[in-house]
Short mmCIF file of N, CA and C in Angstrom, two decimals:
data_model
loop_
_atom_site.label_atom_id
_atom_site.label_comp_id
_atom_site.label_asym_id
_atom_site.label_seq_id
_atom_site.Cartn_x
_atom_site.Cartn_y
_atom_site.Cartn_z
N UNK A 92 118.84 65.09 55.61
CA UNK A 92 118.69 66.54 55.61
C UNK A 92 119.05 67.06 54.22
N UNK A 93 117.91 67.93 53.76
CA UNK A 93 118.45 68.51 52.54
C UNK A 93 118.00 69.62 52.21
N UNK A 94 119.41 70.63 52.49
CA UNK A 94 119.15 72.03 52.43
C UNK A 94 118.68 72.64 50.64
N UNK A 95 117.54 73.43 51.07
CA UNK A 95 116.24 73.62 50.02
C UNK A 95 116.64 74.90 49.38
N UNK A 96 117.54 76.06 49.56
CA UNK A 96 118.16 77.28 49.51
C UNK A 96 118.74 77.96 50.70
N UNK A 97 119.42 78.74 50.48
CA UNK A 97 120.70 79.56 51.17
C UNK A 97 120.10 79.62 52.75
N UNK A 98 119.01 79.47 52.88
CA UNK A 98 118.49 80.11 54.01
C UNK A 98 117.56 78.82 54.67
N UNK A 99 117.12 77.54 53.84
CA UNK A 99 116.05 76.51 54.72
C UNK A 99 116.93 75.48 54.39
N UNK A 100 116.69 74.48 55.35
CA UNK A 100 117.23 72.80 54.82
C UNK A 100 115.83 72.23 55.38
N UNK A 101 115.58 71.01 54.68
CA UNK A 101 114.13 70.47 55.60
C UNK A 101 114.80 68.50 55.83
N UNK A 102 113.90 68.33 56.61
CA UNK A 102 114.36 66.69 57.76
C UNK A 102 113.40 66.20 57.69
N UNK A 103 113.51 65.07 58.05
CA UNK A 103 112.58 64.36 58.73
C UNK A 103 112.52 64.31 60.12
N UNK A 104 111.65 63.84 60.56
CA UNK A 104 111.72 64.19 62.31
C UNK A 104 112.88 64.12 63.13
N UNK A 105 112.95 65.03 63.93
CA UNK A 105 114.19 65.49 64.47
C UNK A 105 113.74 64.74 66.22
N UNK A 106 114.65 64.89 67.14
CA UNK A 106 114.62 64.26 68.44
C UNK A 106 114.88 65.39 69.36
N UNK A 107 114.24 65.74 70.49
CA UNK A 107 114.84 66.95 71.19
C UNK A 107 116.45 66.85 71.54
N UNK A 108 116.99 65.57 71.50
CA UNK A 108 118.55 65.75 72.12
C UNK A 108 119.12 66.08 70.90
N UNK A 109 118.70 66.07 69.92
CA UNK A 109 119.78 66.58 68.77
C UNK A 109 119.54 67.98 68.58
N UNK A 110 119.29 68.88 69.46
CA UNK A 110 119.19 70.68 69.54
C UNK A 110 120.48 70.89 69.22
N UNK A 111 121.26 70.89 70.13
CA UNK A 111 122.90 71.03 70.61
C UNK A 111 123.44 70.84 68.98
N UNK A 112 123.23 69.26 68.42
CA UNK A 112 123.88 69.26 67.59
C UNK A 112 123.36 70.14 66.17
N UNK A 113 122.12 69.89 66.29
CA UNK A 113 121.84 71.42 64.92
C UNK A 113 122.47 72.61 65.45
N UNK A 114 122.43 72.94 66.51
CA UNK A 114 122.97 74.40 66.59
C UNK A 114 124.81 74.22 66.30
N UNK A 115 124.99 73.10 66.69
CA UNK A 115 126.63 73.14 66.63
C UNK A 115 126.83 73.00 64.77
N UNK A 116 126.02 72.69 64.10
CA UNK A 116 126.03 72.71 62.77
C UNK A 116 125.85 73.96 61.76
N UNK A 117 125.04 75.16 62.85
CA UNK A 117 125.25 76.61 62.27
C UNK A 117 123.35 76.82 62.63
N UNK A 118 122.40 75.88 62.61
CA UNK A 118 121.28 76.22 62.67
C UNK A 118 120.83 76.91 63.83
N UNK A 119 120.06 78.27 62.98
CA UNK A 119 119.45 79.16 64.47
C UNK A 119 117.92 78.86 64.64
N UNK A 120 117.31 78.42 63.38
CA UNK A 120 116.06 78.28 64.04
C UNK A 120 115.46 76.79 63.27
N UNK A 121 114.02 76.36 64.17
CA UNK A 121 113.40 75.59 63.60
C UNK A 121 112.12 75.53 63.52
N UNK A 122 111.61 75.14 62.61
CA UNK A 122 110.02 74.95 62.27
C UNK A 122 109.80 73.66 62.19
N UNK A 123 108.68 72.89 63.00
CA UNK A 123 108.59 71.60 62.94
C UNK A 123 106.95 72.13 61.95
N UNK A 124 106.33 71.27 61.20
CA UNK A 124 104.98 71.01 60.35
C UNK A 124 104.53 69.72 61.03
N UNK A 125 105.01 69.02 61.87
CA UNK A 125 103.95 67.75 62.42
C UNK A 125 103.60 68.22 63.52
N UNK A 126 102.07 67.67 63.20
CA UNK A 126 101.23 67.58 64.38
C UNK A 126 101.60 66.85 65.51
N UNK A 127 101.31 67.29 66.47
CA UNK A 127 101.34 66.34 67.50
C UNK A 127 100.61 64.72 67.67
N UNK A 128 101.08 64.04 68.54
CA UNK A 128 100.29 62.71 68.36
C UNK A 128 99.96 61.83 66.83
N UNK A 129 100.75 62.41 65.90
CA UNK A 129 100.40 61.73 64.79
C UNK A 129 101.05 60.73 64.27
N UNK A 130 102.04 59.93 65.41
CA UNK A 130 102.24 58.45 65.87
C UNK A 130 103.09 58.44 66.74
N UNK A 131 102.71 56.89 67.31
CA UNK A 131 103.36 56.90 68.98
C UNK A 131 104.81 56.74 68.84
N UNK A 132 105.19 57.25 70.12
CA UNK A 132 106.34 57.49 70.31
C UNK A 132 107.34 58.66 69.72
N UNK A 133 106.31 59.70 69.30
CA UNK A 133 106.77 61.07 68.41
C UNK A 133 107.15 61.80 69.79
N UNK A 134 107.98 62.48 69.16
CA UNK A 134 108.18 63.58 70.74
C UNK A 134 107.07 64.52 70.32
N UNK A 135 107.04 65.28 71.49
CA UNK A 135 105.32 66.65 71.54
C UNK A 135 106.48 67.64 71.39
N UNK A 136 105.68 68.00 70.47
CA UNK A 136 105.85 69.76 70.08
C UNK A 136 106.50 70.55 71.74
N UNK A 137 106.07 70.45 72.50
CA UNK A 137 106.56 70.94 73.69
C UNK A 137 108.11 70.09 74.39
N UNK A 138 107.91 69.22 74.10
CA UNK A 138 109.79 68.55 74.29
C UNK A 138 110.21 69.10 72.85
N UNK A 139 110.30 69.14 72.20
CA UNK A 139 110.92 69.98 71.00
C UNK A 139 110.95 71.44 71.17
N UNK A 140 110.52 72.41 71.51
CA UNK A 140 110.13 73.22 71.80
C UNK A 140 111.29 73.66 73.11
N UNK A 141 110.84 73.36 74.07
CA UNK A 141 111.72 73.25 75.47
C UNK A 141 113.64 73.42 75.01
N UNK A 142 113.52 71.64 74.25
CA UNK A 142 115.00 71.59 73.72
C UNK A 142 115.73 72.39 72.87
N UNK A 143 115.18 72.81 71.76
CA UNK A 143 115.51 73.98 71.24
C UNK A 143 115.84 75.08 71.57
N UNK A 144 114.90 75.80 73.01
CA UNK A 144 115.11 77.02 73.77
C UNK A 144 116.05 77.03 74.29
N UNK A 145 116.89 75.70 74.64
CA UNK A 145 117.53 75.60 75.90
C UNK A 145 118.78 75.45 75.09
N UNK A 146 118.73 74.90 73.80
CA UNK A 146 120.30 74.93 73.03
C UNK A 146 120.56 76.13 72.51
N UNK A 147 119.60 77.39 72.77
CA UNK A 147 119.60 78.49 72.06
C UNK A 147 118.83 78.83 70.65
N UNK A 148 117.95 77.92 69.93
CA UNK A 148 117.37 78.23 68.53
C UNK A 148 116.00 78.40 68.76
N UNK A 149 115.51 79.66 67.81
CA UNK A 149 114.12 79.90 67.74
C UNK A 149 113.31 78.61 67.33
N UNK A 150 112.09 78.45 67.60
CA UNK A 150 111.55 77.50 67.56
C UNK A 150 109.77 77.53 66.94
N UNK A 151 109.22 77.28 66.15
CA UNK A 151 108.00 77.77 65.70
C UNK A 151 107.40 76.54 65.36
N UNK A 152 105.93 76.15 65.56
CA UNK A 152 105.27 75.51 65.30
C UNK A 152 104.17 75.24 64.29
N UNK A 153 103.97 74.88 62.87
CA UNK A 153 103.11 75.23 61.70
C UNK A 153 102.78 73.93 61.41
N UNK A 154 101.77 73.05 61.79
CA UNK A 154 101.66 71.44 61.53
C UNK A 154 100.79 71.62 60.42
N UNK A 155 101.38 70.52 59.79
CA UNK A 155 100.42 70.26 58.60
C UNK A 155 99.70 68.71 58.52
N UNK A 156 98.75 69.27 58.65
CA UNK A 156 98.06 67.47 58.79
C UNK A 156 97.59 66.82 57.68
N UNK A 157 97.56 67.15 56.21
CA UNK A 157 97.65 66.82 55.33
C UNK A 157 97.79 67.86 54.10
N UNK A 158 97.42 67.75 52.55
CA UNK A 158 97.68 68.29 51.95
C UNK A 158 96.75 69.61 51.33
N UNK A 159 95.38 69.63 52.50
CA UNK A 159 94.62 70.49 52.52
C UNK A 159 95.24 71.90 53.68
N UNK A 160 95.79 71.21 53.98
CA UNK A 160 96.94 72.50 55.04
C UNK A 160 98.30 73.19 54.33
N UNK A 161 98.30 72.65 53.08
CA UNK A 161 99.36 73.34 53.10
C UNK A 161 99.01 74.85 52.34
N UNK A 162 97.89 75.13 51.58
CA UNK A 162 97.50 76.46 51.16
C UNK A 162 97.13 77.51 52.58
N UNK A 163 96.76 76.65 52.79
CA UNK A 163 96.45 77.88 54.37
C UNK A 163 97.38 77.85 55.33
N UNK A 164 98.12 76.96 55.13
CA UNK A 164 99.60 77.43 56.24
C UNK A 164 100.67 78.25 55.65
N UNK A 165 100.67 78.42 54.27
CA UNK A 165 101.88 78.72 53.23
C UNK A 165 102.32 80.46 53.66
N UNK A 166 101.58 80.90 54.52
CA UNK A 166 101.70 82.25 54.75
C UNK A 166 102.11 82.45 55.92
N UNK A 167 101.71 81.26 56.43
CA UNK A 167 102.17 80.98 58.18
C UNK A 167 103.72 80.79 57.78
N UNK A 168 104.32 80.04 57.15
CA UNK A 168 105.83 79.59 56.49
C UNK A 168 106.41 80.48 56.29
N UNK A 169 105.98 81.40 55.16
CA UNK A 169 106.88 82.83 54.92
C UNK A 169 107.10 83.52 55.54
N UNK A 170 106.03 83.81 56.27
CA UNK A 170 106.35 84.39 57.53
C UNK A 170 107.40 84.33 58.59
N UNK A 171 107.32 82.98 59.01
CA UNK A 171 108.34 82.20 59.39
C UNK A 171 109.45 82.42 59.26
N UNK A 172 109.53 81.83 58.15
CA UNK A 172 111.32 82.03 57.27
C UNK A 172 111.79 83.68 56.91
N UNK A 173 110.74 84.49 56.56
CA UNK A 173 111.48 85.85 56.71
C UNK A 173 111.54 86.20 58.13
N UNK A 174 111.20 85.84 59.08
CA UNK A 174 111.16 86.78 60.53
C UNK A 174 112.15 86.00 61.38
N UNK A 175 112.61 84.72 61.13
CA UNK A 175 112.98 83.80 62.19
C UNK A 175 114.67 84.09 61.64
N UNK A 176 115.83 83.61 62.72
CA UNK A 176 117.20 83.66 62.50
C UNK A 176 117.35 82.60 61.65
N UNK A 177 118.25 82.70 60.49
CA UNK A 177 118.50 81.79 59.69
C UNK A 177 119.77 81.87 59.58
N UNK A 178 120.39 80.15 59.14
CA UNK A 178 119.62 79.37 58.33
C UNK A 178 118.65 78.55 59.62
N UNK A 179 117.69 78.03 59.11
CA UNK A 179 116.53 77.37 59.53
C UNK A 179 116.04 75.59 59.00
N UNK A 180 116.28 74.84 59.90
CA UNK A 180 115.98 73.84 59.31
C UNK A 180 114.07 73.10 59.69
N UNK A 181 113.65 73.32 58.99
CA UNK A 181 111.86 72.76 58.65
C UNK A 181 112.47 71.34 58.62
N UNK A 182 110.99 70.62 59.23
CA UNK A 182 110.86 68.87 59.56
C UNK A 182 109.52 68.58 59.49
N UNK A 183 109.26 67.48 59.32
CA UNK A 183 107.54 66.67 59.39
C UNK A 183 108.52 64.83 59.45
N UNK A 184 107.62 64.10 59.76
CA UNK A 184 107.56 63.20 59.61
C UNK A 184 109.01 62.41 58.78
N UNK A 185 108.96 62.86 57.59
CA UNK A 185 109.77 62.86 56.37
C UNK A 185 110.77 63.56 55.62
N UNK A 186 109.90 65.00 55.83
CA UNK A 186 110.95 65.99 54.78
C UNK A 186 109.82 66.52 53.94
N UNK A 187 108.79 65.50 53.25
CA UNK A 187 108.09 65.82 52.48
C UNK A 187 107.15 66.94 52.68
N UNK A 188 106.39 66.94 53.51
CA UNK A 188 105.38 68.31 53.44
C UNK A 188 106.20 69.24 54.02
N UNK A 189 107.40 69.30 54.46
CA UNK A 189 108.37 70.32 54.63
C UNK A 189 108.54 70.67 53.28
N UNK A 190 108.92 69.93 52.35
CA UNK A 190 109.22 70.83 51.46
C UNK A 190 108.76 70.99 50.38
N UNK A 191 106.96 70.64 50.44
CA UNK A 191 106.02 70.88 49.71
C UNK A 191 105.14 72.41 50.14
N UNK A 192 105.65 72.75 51.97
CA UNK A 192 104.74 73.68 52.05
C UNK A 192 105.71 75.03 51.63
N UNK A 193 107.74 74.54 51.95
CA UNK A 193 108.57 75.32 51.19
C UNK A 193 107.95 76.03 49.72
N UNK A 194 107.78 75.07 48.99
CA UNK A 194 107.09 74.98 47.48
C UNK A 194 105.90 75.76 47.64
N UNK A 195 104.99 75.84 48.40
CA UNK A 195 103.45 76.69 48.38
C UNK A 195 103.78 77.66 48.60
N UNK A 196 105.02 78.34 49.51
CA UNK A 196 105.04 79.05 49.88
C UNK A 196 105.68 80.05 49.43
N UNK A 197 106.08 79.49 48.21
CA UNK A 197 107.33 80.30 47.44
C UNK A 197 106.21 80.95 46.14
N UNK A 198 105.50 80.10 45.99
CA UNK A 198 103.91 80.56 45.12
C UNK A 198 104.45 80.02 43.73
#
């Protein structure tokens, strides 16, 4: 985990049972950027989703399926991050197009 400014940290894929513990860490919301199904044994956007609601953190969905998504999602992001409770921790796969679409989005 590596918080990106005062307000985002970005991950690599997160697990629905670790809700509880981001929230016990101060995080109010999350943005996952992976698609669904984009390898086995990923949890679905909807068990992430679910778990989050239920530990208490907003929860938003912006997948990026490669690096042709991240100009047209970059508005979907800001959006995001100004409207959602922060701090906020963003995830993909890695970290990386988390905090490449951070980067698009900052312009």
């Amino acid at each position: 985990m590596t918080q990106i400014d005062e307000n985002v940290s970005i991950a690599g894929q997160i697990a629905p049972d670790a809700m509880q513990e981001l929230k016990s860490q101060g995080f109010r919301s999350i943005i996952s950027n992976r698609p669904d199904g984009e390898e086995p044994g990923q949890p679905s956007w909807s068990e992430i989703e679910a778990a989050a609601k239920d530990a208490g953190l907003e929860a938003r969905h912006i997948p990026i399926a490669g690096p042709g998504d991240l100009a047209a999602r970059s508005g979907d992001f800001a959006r995001a991050v100004d409207e959602m409770p922060t701090p906020i921790l963003a995830f993909c796969r890695t970290g990386n197009r988390s905090g490449k679409l951070y980067e698009v989005s900052k312009g």
